[in-house]
Amino acid sequence: MVRNMFDAISPRYDMVNRIMTFRLDVRWRRRAVRDLALPTGSTVLDLAAGTGDLCIDLARAGLLPISMDLSFGMLFHDRSGAPRAQADILNLPVPHASVDGIICGFALRNLVDLDQFFAECARAIRPGGRIALLDVGVPHNPLIRFGNNIYFGKIVPKIGALLSDGAAYRYLPKSVAYLPDRTVLVQKLRDAGFSDATHTQLSGGLTQLMVGTRNP
Ligand SMILES: C[S@@+](CC[C@H](N)C(=O)[O-])C[C@H]1O[C@@H](n2cnc3c(N)ncnc32)[C@H](O)[C@@H]1O
């Protein structure tokens, strides 16, 4: 279902993202790459890379991105020039401790097994390597949360229906409900092997960013 949905929305995915986030998504991705804080030349998997926006930012930061996604449509519309592989990120097609870092943008809530995903990330990243995970959040301030619920519940689906696929943009805002609370997410990351994992709210909690270092 997830793969078919992203195949369907892939041709206009970037444009709809920019419009519905007022380009804040660009800023969030750059922050994730900055907080990944890896040295130039590091190899980084961009998991659930979609059309490759994070790969572009990684390359600009002097890193070597490799894109992986389940949706052939999303990979087809990738303009980053990074090497691409169609793969299920719950079973990464890479050897143990083979990459310096992993980044993943706005995909956690689509995954059927977060524990398996974190375990796979811990397996693939070398000791001392880094992880950065971005996803939509639930603002803690009740006023911002109220506005956010109206915007994502009522307006985003209309923008999506007008420019792309209405069903997908009704599902996407709702899918945030599949994400555990931030304390649970951070604990899962720590348990998986990133014991210094931290959580930051971006733009008042519209988006959340988790980063961590693979234990030695
Ligand atoms: C909302 S898009 C995010 C794309 C990109 N990371 C970004 O920042 O714009 C979510 C992506 O996750 C991918 N995805 C969902 N489940 C996946 C899985 N199990 N394995 C690989 N990719 C997956 C979808 O195909 C889609 O491209």
XYZ file of C-alpha atoms and ligand atoms in Angstrom:
243
model
C 0.000 0.000 0.000
C 2.797 2.420 0.975
C 4.784 1.655 -2.171
C 1.772 2.122 -4.473
C 0.860 5.368 -2.735
C 4.338 6.866 -3.174
C 4.547 5.620 -6.777
C 1.295 7.520 -7.415
C 2.371 10.822 -5.842
C 6.018 10.744 -6.989
C 5.688 13.011 -10.076
C 4.563 16.011 -7.990
C 5.959 15.032 -4.588
C 8.602 17.786 -4.413
C 6.267 20.567 -5.516
C 3.513 19.594 -3.049
C 6.079 19.334 -0.218
C 7.356 22.852 -0.829
C 3.852 24.301 -1.016
C 2.373 22.521 1.993
C 5.339 23.261 4.294
C 5.981 26.805 2.973
C 9.516 25.519 2.190
C 10.173 24.738 5.852
C 10.977 21.166 4.744
C 14.133 22.502 3.066
C 15.279 24.019 6.334
C 14.457 20.833 8.334
C 16.488 18.633 5.988
C 19.511 20.948 6.154
C 19.345 20.897 9.935
C 19.309 17.079 9.915
C 22.417 16.971 7.706
C 24.152 19.521 9.933
C 23.347 17.571 13.114
C 24.517 14.346 11.517
C 27.900 16.026 11.997
C 30.039 13.608 9.986
C 33.410 14.500 8.429
C 33.756 15.238 4.711
C 33.912 12.097 2.593
C 31.773 9.981 4.928
C 29.434 7.463 3.304
C 25.812 8.038 4.323
C 22.747 5.949 3.485
C 19.682 8.090 2.845
C 16.940 5.621 3.769
C 13.459 6.029 2.311
C 15.173 8.719 0.259
C 12.175 9.421 -1.950
C 13.184 11.880 -4.668
C 16.586 12.467 -3.089
C 16.285 15.867 -1.405
C 18.443 14.766 1.523
C 21.002 13.270 -0.883
C 21.392 16.701 -2.469
C 22.006 18.303 0.929
C 24.407 15.518 1.944
C 26.447 15.963 -1.238
C 26.538 19.740 -0.718
C 27.962 19.083 2.759
C 30.786 17.025 1.201
C 29.328 13.639 2.163
C 28.821 10.606 -0.117
C 25.104 9.697 -0.161
C 23.524 6.427 -1.298
C 19.759 6.491 -1.769
C 17.425 3.606 -0.910
C 13.650 3.502 -1.257
C 10.870 0.996 -1.773
C 9.069 3.067 -4.407
C 10.438 2.840 -7.937
C 8.426 5.958 -8.826
C 10.147 8.023 -6.147
C 13.592 6.713 -7.180
C 12.768 7.469 -10.835
C 12.125 11.121 -9.975
C 15.359 11.452 -7.971
C 17.467 14.309 -9.334
C 20.343 14.022 -6.877
C 22.632 11.881 -9.008
C 23.410 9.710 -5.958
C 23.657 5.925 -6.465
C 20.153 4.484 -5.946
C 18.821 1.112 -4.858
C 15.268 -0.114 -4.593
C 15.188 -1.768 -1.177
C 13.052 -2.355 1.885
C 14.865 -0.432 4.610
C 13.763 -2.992 7.175
C 16.283 -5.358 5.519
C 19.223 -3.249 4.402
C 21.218 -4.796 1.549
C 24.582 -3.752 3.060
C 27.185 -5.568 5.214
C 27.634 -5.015 8.969
C 29.349 -1.757 10.044
C 29.789 -0.740 6.394
C 28.606 2.899 6.467
C 29.571 6.015 8.432
C 26.055 7.287 8.817
C 22.355 6.946 8.124
C 19.797 9.656 7.556
C 16.065 9.173 7.091
C 13.466 11.853 6.380
C 9.727 11.596 7.012
C 9.393 7.830 6.704
C 9.363 6.385 10.239
C 5.576 6.534 10.459
C 5.280 4.356 7.332
C 7.372 1.513 8.733
C 5.639 -1.601 10.042
C 8.381 -2.419 12.575
C 10.401 0.439 14.105
C 12.448 -1.872 16.352
C 13.617 -3.828 13.340
C 14.458 -0.600 11.534
C 16.568 0.733 14.419
C 18.297 -2.659 14.747
C 19.111 -2.635 11.024
C 20.535 0.895 11.297
C 22.691 -0.182 14.258
C 23.914 -3.185 12.272
C 24.851 -1.164 9.185
C 26.582 1.806 10.875
C 30.214 1.426 12.010
C 31.013 2.080 15.694
C 31.258 5.838 16.174
C 29.092 6.468 13.102
C 26.007 8.676 13.286
C 22.277 8.570 12.687
C 19.778 11.409 12.056
C 16.040 10.761 11.799
C 13.483 13.398 10.826
C 9.732 13.050 10.947
C 6.598 15.066 11.459
C 5.781 15.760 15.097
C 2.974 16.692 17.441
C 3.518 20.253 18.765
C 3.403 20.467 22.564
C 1.948 23.970 22.633
C -1.869 23.459 22.502
C -2.397 26.501 20.275
C 0.195 25.414 17.712
C -1.186 21.864 17.924
C -4.721 23.117 17.255
C -3.610 25.140 14.213
C -1.474 22.264 12.986
C -4.392 19.803 13.262
C -6.659 22.064 11.228
C -3.973 22.714 8.625
C -2.939 19.068 8.200
C -6.424 17.644 8.734
C -8.378 19.979 6.439
C -6.127 22.077 4.202
C -3.271 19.721 3.242
C -5.684 17.038 1.907
C -7.313 19.719 -0.275
C -3.938 20.904 -1.617
C -3.022 17.247 -2.206
C -6.287 16.516 -4.028
C -5.887 19.592 -6.201
C -2.274 19.014 -7.198
C -1.667 15.301 -6.721
C -3.581 12.410 -5.097
C -6.288 13.171 -2.543
C -6.255 9.763 -0.803
C -2.500 9.907 -0.196
C -2.660 13.382 1.301
C -5.519 12.313 3.546
C -3.408 9.375 4.789
C -0.084 11.204 5.210
C -1.156 13.723 7.885
C -3.017 10.999 9.780
C -0.048 8.622 9.740
C 1.685 10.659 12.462
C -0.597 8.737 14.841
C 1.461 5.605 14.085
C 4.559 7.155 15.691
C 5.226 6.449 19.373
C 5.791 9.326 21.781
C 9.232 10.972 21.622
C 10.400 9.413 24.908
C 9.597 5.964 23.536
C 11.329 6.737 20.238
C 14.505 7.913 21.974
C 14.513 4.885 24.280
C 14.149 2.555 21.302
C 17.124 4.222 19.629
C 19.204 3.950 22.801
C 18.277 0.287 23.213
C 19.238 -0.391 19.599
C 22.818 0.837 20.158
C 22.773 4.644 20.043
C 23.068 5.304 23.767
C 23.588 9.088 23.423
C 20.418 9.534 21.293
C 18.685 12.902 21.676
C 15.432 14.414 20.470
C 14.831 17.998 19.248
C 11.587 19.671 18.249
C 11.867 21.862 15.137
C 9.554 24.758 14.272
C 7.587 24.490 17.502
C 7.286 20.711 17.197
C 5.870 20.565 13.658
C 8.823 18.307 12.983
C 11.078 16.198 15.215
C 14.736 15.313 14.792
C 16.559 12.496 16.569
C 20.312 12.046 16.371
C 22.726 9.587 17.939
C 26.146 7.970 17.745
C 26.627 4.205 17.235
C 28.108 2.749 20.400
C 31.771 1.657 20.133
C 7.280 11.006 2.898
S 8.426 10.198 1.834
C 9.959 10.922 2.334
C 10.962 11.014 1.218
C 12.257 11.771 1.544
N 13.010 11.106 2.586
C 12.004 13.208 1.937
O 12.605 13.682 2.902
O 11.236 13.869 1.219
C 8.521 8.592 2.556
C 9.303 7.594 1.705
O 9.468 6.382 2.450
C 9.490 5.317 1.516
N 9.279 4.066 2.274
C 8.240 3.753 3.081
N 8.427 2.529 3.618
C 9.617 2.067 3.141
C 10.362 0.865 3.337
N 9.926 -0.118 4.127
N 11.549 0.732 2.687
C 12.003 1.721 1.877
N 11.341 2.884 1.666
C 10.155 3.055 2.281
C 8.388 5.698 0.547
O 8.484 4.999 -0.670
C 8.633 7.206 0.399
O 9.491 7.490 -0.672
